[in-house]
Short mmCIF file of C-alpha atoms in Angstrom, two decimals:
data_model
loop_
_atom_site.label_atom_id
_atom_site.label_comp_id
_atom_site.label_asym_id
_atom_site.label_seq_id
_atom_site.Cartn_x
_atom_site.Cartn_y
_atom_site.Cartn_z
CA UNK A 12 -35.95 -88.09 -40.91
CA UNK A 13 -36.17 -89.24 -44.34
CA UNK A 14 -33.21 -88.92 -46.81
CA UNK A 15 -33.12 -86.39 -49.56
CA UNK A 16 -34.26 -87.36 -52.87
CA UNK A 17 -31.44 -88.59 -54.98
CA UNK A 18 -32.36 -85.90 -57.70
CA UNK A 19 -32.42 -83.33 -55.35
CA UNK A 20 -28.71 -84.60 -54.19
CA UNK A 21 -27.67 -84.58 -57.69
CA UNK A 22 -29.06 -81.09 -58.07
CA UNK A 23 -26.81 -79.77 -55.06
CA UNK A 24 -23.81 -81.79 -56.09
CA UNK A 25 -23.93 -80.07 -59.77
CA UNK A 26 -24.97 -76.57 -59.19
CA UNK A 27 -23.31 -73.88 -61.03
CA UNK A 28 -22.61 -70.74 -59.36
CA UNK A 29 -25.37 -68.16 -59.39
CA UNK A 30 -26.18 -64.61 -58.38
CA UNK A 31 -27.99 -65.69 -55.00
CA UNK A 32 -25.78 -66.57 -51.96
CA UNK A 33 -25.98 -70.07 -50.42
CA UNK A 34 -25.31 -71.08 -47.28
CA UNK A 35 -23.38 -74.41 -46.52
CA UNK A 36 -23.47 -75.65 -43.11
CA UNK A 37 -21.52 -78.68 -41.58
CA UNK A 38 -22.16 -79.43 -38.13
CA UNK A 39 -20.63 -82.56 -36.18
CA UNK A 40 -23.29 -84.40 -34.45
CA UNK A 41 -21.25 -87.07 -32.07
CA UNK A 42 -22.46 -88.04 -28.63
CA UNK A 43 -20.36 -85.32 -27.08
CA UNK A 44 -21.56 -82.58 -29.34
CA UNK A 45 -25.27 -83.77 -28.68
CA UNK A 46 -24.72 -83.19 -24.78
CA UNK A 47 -26.46 -80.26 -23.46
CA UNK A 48 -27.06 -79.26 -27.13
CA UNK A 49 -23.61 -78.34 -27.45
CA UNK A 50 -23.90 -78.36 -31.23
CA UNK A 51 -26.44 -75.57 -31.05
CA UNK A 52 -23.72 -73.49 -29.04
CA UNK A 53 -21.30 -73.99 -31.90
CA UNK A 54 -23.68 -72.98 -34.54
CA UNK A 55 -24.62 -69.99 -33.02
CA UNK A 56 -21.27 -69.07 -32.61
CA UNK A 57 -20.43 -69.47 -35.98
CA UNK A 58 -23.64 -67.59 -37.41
CA UNK A 59 -22.60 -64.74 -34.95
CA UNK A 60 -19.38 -64.52 -36.25
CA UNK A 61 -20.35 -64.70 -40.07
CA UNK A 62 -23.27 -62.08 -39.49
CA UNK A 63 -20.60 -59.66 -37.96
CA UNK A 64 -18.17 -60.22 -40.99
CA UNK A 65 -20.97 -60.24 -43.77
CA UNK A 66 -20.67 -56.25 -44.62
CA UNK A 67 -16.85 -57.04 -45.20
CA UNK A 68 -17.47 -60.04 -47.51
CA UNK A 69 -18.62 -58.21 -50.80
CA UNK A 70 -22.71 -59.01 -50.58
CA UNK A 71 -24.59 -56.30 -51.36
CA UNK A 72 -27.75 -55.49 -49.02
CA UNK A 73 -30.22 -57.78 -50.72
CA UNK A 74 -27.58 -60.78 -50.67
CA UNK A 75 -27.01 -59.68 -46.69
CA UNK A 76 -30.72 -60.43 -46.44
CA UNK A 77 -31.01 -63.47 -48.17
CA UNK A 78 -27.96 -64.57 -45.89
CA UNK A 79 -29.44 -63.86 -42.67
CA UNK A 80 -32.92 -65.21 -43.46
CA UNK A 81 -31.16 -68.39 -44.42
CA UNK A 82 -28.94 -68.71 -41.01
CA UNK A 83 -32.18 -67.92 -39.09
CA UNK A 84 -34.10 -71.08 -40.87
CA UNK A 85 -30.68 -73.13 -40.19
CA UNK A 86 -30.64 -72.02 -36.57
CA UNK A 87 -34.47 -73.00 -36.32
CA UNK A 88 -33.84 -76.24 -37.82
CA UNK A 89 -31.05 -77.37 -35.46
CA UNK A 90 -33.10 -75.65 -32.50
CA UNK A 91 -35.57 -78.86 -32.82
CA UNK A 92 -33.57 -81.85 -31.77
CA UNK A 93 -36.00 -84.20 -32.85
CA UNK A 94 -35.78 -82.91 -36.72
CA UNK A 95 -31.76 -84.18 -36.43
CA UNK A 96 -30.67 -87.22 -38.39
CA UNK A 97 -29.47 -90.00 -36.38
CA UNK A 98 -26.03 -89.62 -37.61
CA UNK A 99 -22.60 -88.02 -36.41
CA UNK A 100 -22.62 -85.27 -38.79
CA UNK A 101 -24.92 -83.27 -41.08
CA UNK A 102 -24.73 -80.93 -44.01
CA UNK A 103 -27.38 -78.23 -44.65
CA UNK A 104 -27.60 -76.29 -47.59
CA UNK A 105 -29.61 -73.10 -47.68
CA UNK A 106 -30.90 -70.31 -50.38
CA UNK A 107 -34.14 -68.65 -49.86
CA UNK A 108 -34.15 -67.04 -53.23
CA UNK A 109 -33.69 -70.64 -54.92
CA UNK A 110 -36.46 -72.01 -52.35
CA UNK A 111 -33.61 -74.94 -51.25
CA UNK A 112 -33.17 -75.97 -47.81
CA UNK A 113 -31.67 -79.49 -47.82
CA UNK A 114 -30.55 -81.66 -45.21
CA UNK A 115 -28.09 -84.49 -45.43
CA UNK A 116 -26.88 -87.05 -42.79
CA UNK A 117 -23.23 -87.88 -42.48
CA UNK A 118 -21.33 -90.31 -40.98
CA UNK A 119 -19.03 -87.93 -39.80
CA UNK A 120 -17.76 -83.86 -40.30
CA UNK A 121 -14.26 -83.20 -40.30
CA UNK A 122 -15.06 -80.00 -38.41
CA UNK A 123 -18.00 -77.69 -37.87
CA UNK A 124 -18.29 -74.89 -40.44
CA UNK A 125 -20.46 -72.20 -41.84
CA UNK A 126 -19.62 -70.70 -45.21
CA UNK A 127 -21.44 -68.66 -47.69
CA UNK A 128 -20.89 -68.86 -51.84
CA UNK A 129 -22.61 -68.53 -55.00
CA UNK A 130 -22.71 -72.37 -55.32
CA UNK A 131 -23.00 -75.20 -52.25
CA UNK A 132 -19.87 -76.15 -50.94
CA UNK A 133 -20.04 -80.14 -51.48
CA UNK A 134 -16.58 -81.43 -51.39
CA UNK A 135 -17.05 -82.91 -48.20
CA UNK A 136 -20.44 -84.18 -49.12
CA UNK A 137 -19.25 -85.72 -52.11
CA UNK A 138 -16.24 -87.22 -50.45
CA UNK A 139 -17.94 -88.58 -47.59
CA UNK A 140 -19.20 -91.82 -49.03
CA UNK A 141 -16.17 -92.56 -50.93
CA UNK A 142 -13.83 -91.43 -47.90
CA UNK A 143 -15.89 -94.07 -45.65
CA UNK A 144 -16.11 -96.50 -48.03
CA UNK A 145 -17.28 -100.07 -47.48
CA UNK A 146 -15.91 -102.04 -44.51
CA UNK A 147 -16.49 -105.75 -43.44
CA UNK A 148 -17.53 -106.55 -40.02
CA UNK A 149 -17.74 -109.94 -38.63
CA UNK A 150 -19.49 -111.17 -35.73
CA UNK A 151 -18.94 -114.65 -34.50
CA UNK A 152 -18.82 -117.44 -31.74
CA UNK A 153 -17.42 -120.82 -31.96
CA UNK A 154 -20.06 -122.39 -34.31
CA UNK A 155 -21.43 -119.72 -36.43
CA UNK A 156 -20.48 -116.21 -38.09
CA UNK A 157 -22.35 -113.42 -39.85
CA UNK A 158 -20.43 -111.21 -42.06
CA UNK A 159 -21.66 -107.53 -42.43
CA UNK A 160 -21.07 -105.23 -45.13
CA UNK A 161 -21.27 -101.67 -43.35
CA UNK A 162 -21.35 -98.34 -45.53
CA UNK A 163 -21.85 -94.51 -44.30
CA UNK A 164 -25.85 -95.13 -44.44
CA UNK A 165 -26.41 -98.89 -44.81
CA UNK A 166 -25.57 -102.07 -42.53
CA UNK A 167 -26.74 -105.23 -43.81
CA UNK A 168 -25.63 -109.15 -43.48
CA UNK A 169 -23.72 -110.37 -46.62
CA UNK A 170 -22.85 -113.60 -45.75
CA UNK A 171 -23.55 -116.65 -43.29
CA UNK A 172 -21.30 -119.34 -42.08
CA UNK A 173 -22.30 -122.03 -40.10
CA UNK A 174 -20.22 -125.24 -38.86
CA UNK A 175 -20.65 -128.49 -37.84
CA UNK A 176 -19.83 -129.15 -33.99
CA UNK A 177 -19.47 -131.39 -31.35
CA UNK A 178 -21.50 -130.33 -28.25
CA UNK A 179 -19.12 -128.57 -25.69
CA UNK A 180 -18.76 -129.60 -22.16
CA UNK A 181 -16.87 -132.02 -20.25
CA UNK A 182 -15.82 -135.52 -21.38
CA UNK A 183 -17.82 -138.35 -20.17
CA UNK A 184 -16.43 -141.92 -20.84
CA UNK A 185 -18.91 -144.69 -22.05
CA UNK A 186 -18.72 -148.13 -21.08
CA UNK A 187 -15.52 -149.33 -21.53
CA UNK A 188 -13.98 -146.84 -23.22
CA UNK A 189 -12.93 -144.65 -20.26
CA UNK A 190 -9.02 -144.50 -20.90
CA UNK A 191 -7.17 -141.23 -21.31
CA UNK A 192 -7.11 -141.64 -25.39
CA UNK A 193 -10.90 -141.65 -25.47
CA UNK A 194 -10.75 -138.19 -23.25
CA UNK A 195 -7.69 -136.61 -25.88
CA UNK A 196 -9.95 -137.69 -29.34
CA UNK A 197 -12.70 -135.90 -27.55
CA UNK A 198 -10.93 -132.55 -27.04
CA UNK A 199 -8.80 -132.96 -30.26
CA UNK A 200 -12.15 -133.40 -32.25
CA UNK A 201 -13.41 -130.15 -30.74
CA UNK A 202 -9.80 -128.26 -31.15
CA UNK A 203 -10.08 -129.76 -34.89
CA UNK A 204 -13.91 -128.35 -35.56
CA UNK A 205 -13.15 -124.74 -34.37
CA UNK A 206 -9.97 -124.92 -36.19
CA UNK A 207 -11.84 -125.88 -39.44
CA UNK A 208 -14.61 -123.02 -38.63
CA UNK A 209 -12.13 -120.12 -38.03
CA UNK A 210 -10.55 -121.36 -41.61
CA UNK A 211 -14.43 -121.51 -43.14
CA UNK A 212 -14.71 -117.89 -41.92
CA UNK A 213 -11.57 -116.65 -42.99
CA UNK A 214 -11.98 -118.26 -46.44
CA UNK A 215 -15.62 -116.74 -46.53
CA UNK A 216 -14.62 -113.25 -45.93
CA UNK A 217 -11.40 -113.46 -48.58
CA UNK A 218 -13.52 -114.65 -51.20
CA UNK A 219 -16.69 -112.01 -50.39
CA UNK A 220 -13.61 -109.44 -50.15
CA UNK A 221 -11.99 -110.63 -53.79
CA UNK A 222 -15.36 -110.02 -55.54
CA UNK A 223 -16.27 -106.58 -53.78
CA UNK A 224 -13.00 -105.03 -52.00
CA UNK A 225 -14.03 -103.41 -48.42
CA UNK A 226 -11.61 -100.63 -47.04
CA UNK A 227 -11.13 -102.17 -43.66
CA UNK A 228 -11.94 -104.96 -41.51
CA UNK A 229 -13.43 -105.16 -38.02
CA UNK A 230 -13.77 -108.72 -35.84
CA UNK A 231 -16.04 -108.88 -33.20
CA UNK A 232 -17.19 -111.99 -30.82
CA UNK A 233 -18.57 -112.11 -27.30
CA UNK A 234 -15.57 -114.39 -26.14
CA UNK A 235 -12.06 -115.03 -27.77
CA UNK A 236 -13.01 -116.06 -31.14
CA UNK A 237 -12.32 -112.98 -32.55
CA UNK A 238 -8.75 -113.01 -31.33
CA UNK A 239 -8.45 -116.49 -32.39
CA UNK A 240 -9.99 -115.57 -35.92
CA UNK A 241 -7.24 -113.02 -36.67
CA UNK A 242 -4.19 -115.30 -37.30
CA UNK A 243 -6.34 -117.39 -40.14
CA UNK A 244 -6.81 -114.01 -42.32
CA UNK A 245 -4.99 -113.74 -45.51
CA UNK A 246 -2.09 -111.16 -45.35
CA UNK A 247 -4.09 -108.94 -47.66
CA UNK A 248 -7.15 -108.81 -45.30
CA UNK A 249 -5.01 -108.71 -42.21
CA UNK A 250 -3.24 -105.55 -43.51
CA UNK A 251 -6.76 -103.89 -43.66
CA UNK A 252 -8.07 -105.00 -40.04
CA UNK A 253 -8.37 -101.93 -37.91
CA UNK A 254 -9.89 -103.42 -34.61
CA UNK A 255 -11.25 -106.28 -32.66
CA UNK A 256 -14.69 -105.83 -30.47
CA UNK A 257 -16.81 -107.71 -28.38
CA UNK A 258 -20.31 -108.42 -29.66
CA UNK A 259 -21.50 -112.09 -30.81
CA UNK A 260 -23.70 -113.08 -33.34
CA UNK A 261 -26.96 -113.24 -31.24
CA UNK A 262 -26.56 -110.18 -29.73
CA UNK A 263 -25.83 -108.51 -33.19
CA UNK A 264 -28.18 -106.26 -34.99
CA UNK A 265 -27.48 -104.09 -37.77
CA UNK A 266 -27.81 -100.73 -35.63
CA UNK A 267 -25.62 -102.73 -32.81
CA UNK A 268 -23.21 -103.54 -35.59
CA UNK A 269 -23.02 -100.23 -37.20
CA UNK A 270 -22.55 -98.47 -33.79
CA UNK A 271 -19.84 -100.91 -32.99
CA UNK A 272 -17.93 -100.41 -36.27
CA UNK A 273 -17.98 -96.70 -36.09
CA UNK A 274 -16.49 -96.79 -32.51
CA UNK A 275 -13.88 -99.00 -33.78
CA UNK A 276 -13.01 -96.99 -36.71
CA UNK A 277 -12.87 -93.72 -34.83
CA UNK A 278 -10.40 -95.51 -32.31
CA UNK A 279 -8.38 -96.64 -35.41
CA UNK A 280 -8.52 -92.64 -36.28
CA UNK A 281 -7.30 -91.99 -32.85
CA UNK A 282 -4.23 -93.90 -33.16
CA UNK A 283 -3.69 -92.83 -36.67
CA UNK A 284 -3.42 -89.22 -35.06
CA UNK A 285 -0.68 -90.27 -33.10
CA UNK A 286 1.36 -91.77 -36.28
CA UNK A 287 0.48 -88.10 -38.13
CA UNK A 288 2.32 -86.15 -35.02
CA UNK A 289 5.44 -88.37 -35.36
CA UNK A 290 5.65 -87.99 -38.81
CA UNK A 291 4.98 -83.88 -38.39
CA UNK A 292 8.03 -84.11 -35.88
CA UNK A 293 10.34 -86.16 -38.08
CA UNK A 294 9.37 -83.83 -41.10
CA UNK A 295 9.62 -80.60 -39.44
CA UNK A 296 13.30 -81.73 -38.77
CA UNK A 297 13.97 -82.81 -42.52
CA UNK A 298 11.85 -80.14 -44.17
CA UNK A 299 9.35 -82.31 -45.25
CA UNK A 300 6.65 -80.82 -43.24
CA UNK A 301 5.52 -77.20 -42.15
CA UNK A 302 3.72 -76.08 -38.97
CA UNK A 303 2.00 -72.59 -38.88
CA UNK A 304 -1.49 -71.33 -40.73
CA UNK A 305 0.41 -68.87 -42.87
CA UNK A 306 3.44 -71.26 -43.97
CA UNK A 307 0.81 -74.09 -44.21
CA UNK A 308 -1.50 -71.87 -46.47
CA UNK A 309 1.28 -71.10 -48.74
CA UNK A 310 2.56 -74.59 -49.11
CA UNK A 311 -1.26 -75.55 -49.54
CA UNK A 312 -1.60 -73.01 -52.37
CA UNK A 313 1.34 -74.45 -54.54
CA UNK A 314 0.06 -78.23 -54.14
CA UNK A 315 2.84 -79.17 -51.95
CA UNK A 316 0.33 -80.61 -48.93
CA UNK A 317 -0.23 -84.14 -48.98
CA UNK A 318 -1.67 -84.42 -45.72
CA UNK A 319 -3.51 -81.70 -43.90
CA UNK A 320 -3.28 -81.32 -40.21
CA UNK A 321 -5.77 -79.05 -38.54
CA UNK A 322 -6.25 -78.07 -34.74
CA UNK A 323 -10.17 -78.65 -34.20
CA UNK A 324 -10.46 -75.76 -32.01
CA UNK A 325 -8.45 -73.16 -33.68
CA UNK A 326 -10.09 -70.18 -35.29
CA UNK A 327 -8.55 -67.29 -37.47
CA UNK A 328 -9.73 -64.93 -39.86
CA UNK A 329 -7.87 -64.44 -42.93
CA UNK A 330 -7.93 -63.38 -46.67
CA UNK A 331 -8.74 -65.08 -49.95
CA UNK A 332 -7.76 -63.96 -53.40
CA UNK A 333 -10.55 -63.22 -55.62
CA UNK A 334 -8.68 -64.32 -58.87
CA UNK A 335 -6.76 -67.39 -57.94
CA UNK A 336 -8.34 -68.43 -54.65
CA UNK A 337 -5.25 -68.31 -52.52
CA UNK A 338 -5.55 -68.04 -48.86
CA UNK A 339 -3.48 -66.01 -46.06
CA UNK A 340 -3.68 -64.67 -42.79
CA UNK A 341 -2.50 -61.56 -44.34
CA UNK A 342 -3.92 -59.37 -47.10
CA UNK A 343 -0.39 -58.31 -48.27
CA UNK A 344 0.71 -61.77 -49.44
CA UNK A 345 -2.30 -62.05 -52.10
CA UNK A 346 -2.21 -58.44 -53.59
CA UNK A 347 -0.28 -59.46 -56.49
CA UNK A 348 -3.01 -61.74 -57.54
CA UNK A 349 -5.55 -58.73 -57.50
CA UNK A 350 -8.73 -58.46 -55.65
CA UNK A 351 -8.66 -59.83 -52.09
CA UNK A 352 -11.70 -60.31 -49.92
CA UNK A 353 -11.82 -61.33 -46.23
CA UNK A 354 -13.01 -64.51 -44.95
CA UNK A 355 -14.43 -65.46 -41.27
CA UNK A 356 -12.33 -68.31 -40.74
CA UNK A 357 -9.35 -69.11 -42.84
CA UNK A 358 -9.14 -72.75 -40.90
CA UNK A 359 -12.76 -73.83 -42.31
CA UNK A 360 -11.30 -72.56 -46.29
CA UNK A 361 -8.42 -74.48 -45.99
CA UNK A 362 -10.41 -77.78 -45.50
CA UNK A 363 -12.43 -76.73 -48.43
CA UNK A 364 -9.13 -76.32 -50.22
CA UNK A 365 -7.78 -79.55 -49.11
CA UNK A 366 -10.79 -81.44 -50.21
CA UNK A 367 -10.65 -79.63 -53.69
CA UNK A 368 -6.96 -80.73 -54.05
CA UNK A 369 -8.26 -84.17 -52.61
CA UNK A 370 -5.59 -83.82 -49.62
CA UNK A 371 -5.95 -86.19 -47.09
CA UNK A 372 -7.21 -84.32 -43.67
CA UNK A 373 -6.65 -85.10 -40.23
CA UNK A 374 -8.58 -82.51 -37.90
CA UNK A 375 -7.42 -83.07 -34.29
CA UNK A 376 -9.46 -82.91 -31.11
CA UNK A 377 -7.56 -84.89 -28.61
CA UNK A 378 -5.52 -82.08 -26.45
CA UNK A 379 -1.94 -83.64 -26.40
CA UNK A 380 -2.04 -84.01 -30.30
CA UNK A 381 -3.70 -80.57 -30.89
CA UNK A 382 -0.87 -78.84 -29.04
CA UNK A 383 1.58 -80.06 -31.76
CA UNK A 384 -0.32 -78.16 -34.60
CA UNK A 385 0.01 -74.51 -34.47
CA UNK A 386 -3.43 -74.10 -36.28
CA UNK A 387 -2.67 -75.73 -39.65
CA UNK A 388 0.11 -77.86 -40.11
CA UNK A 389 1.22 -79.97 -43.71
CA UNK A 390 3.15 -82.96 -44.38
CA UNK A 391 4.46 -82.46 -47.93
CA UNK A 392 4.91 -84.42 -51.06
CA UNK A 393 7.69 -82.25 -52.75
CA UNK A 394 10.04 -79.43 -51.50
#
């Protein structure tokens, strides 16, 4: 599916609040979500919940009719699997009154969610490219290497490295030179050529990164060359190495490299989840963390949260202050702010608020990690 025109994207990113409701839908489209159209089941459940809550959300009858029509258009679009982008996430913005229906592929979605407001909820869309950033993936064998630049939407070769080498195989004595010295020199030359090749690849990557730094680095080879390259990386690069995988230059296509890079990045994120859970346990003991939806929303409203942890399968209705935007599971917590409105899922609203504050996010789907989070939790920047 073709990407939206840049002008259209700019319109979505800079739309001002207006009188008409705009439906924003973020949907995960990872392989497990596509299996038996699980993504569609999620979308239907969220649409059903939103339609049920519409009368309590402050929209008049005309607005509710417009929202229902937009929800129907989104459901029709998602029902045709051939229309879905080849990506792990998608953002959809719909407003019948403005004749708007925009679809944007995303490298990932924090959590499938659905919301209605007087302007598109574009913070996750805007942050997606910056959050994903640029990665360098190196595919190599013992004689050549390709350095790929991988972004959310594009994968391309930015540099090739080729080295001189002696053909492999066993040592064969020639003429009178059949002693051990000749065999030692042969193998020593092969070792030197391999070392120079790895040094050349590491140097090329360092020079490329200095000109235009990448966020993370992946090494890949069909054999042991990727592992052998790691010690040659400058410390500045080694600190950003997130994984080593199996793929050689001859098998490397843009699609294969992008898929591999995404898989390594996902595994790295899972390891980060383990670290975050450990930090949460330590923080709860020292007062530098909170756990629980109500407590975390309070800390978020005060700007205390530096990392928001969200249980991926948690759903909870709540309330929002119309004046300050504060969130809570209890309306009485917000009454001093003035008018309060119900919200379908306060977890989704917390994600949007975290994006607004540029707070780091980790939505946890792994059962072992998610069990440690009571709906929402937060690591604090101050007490």
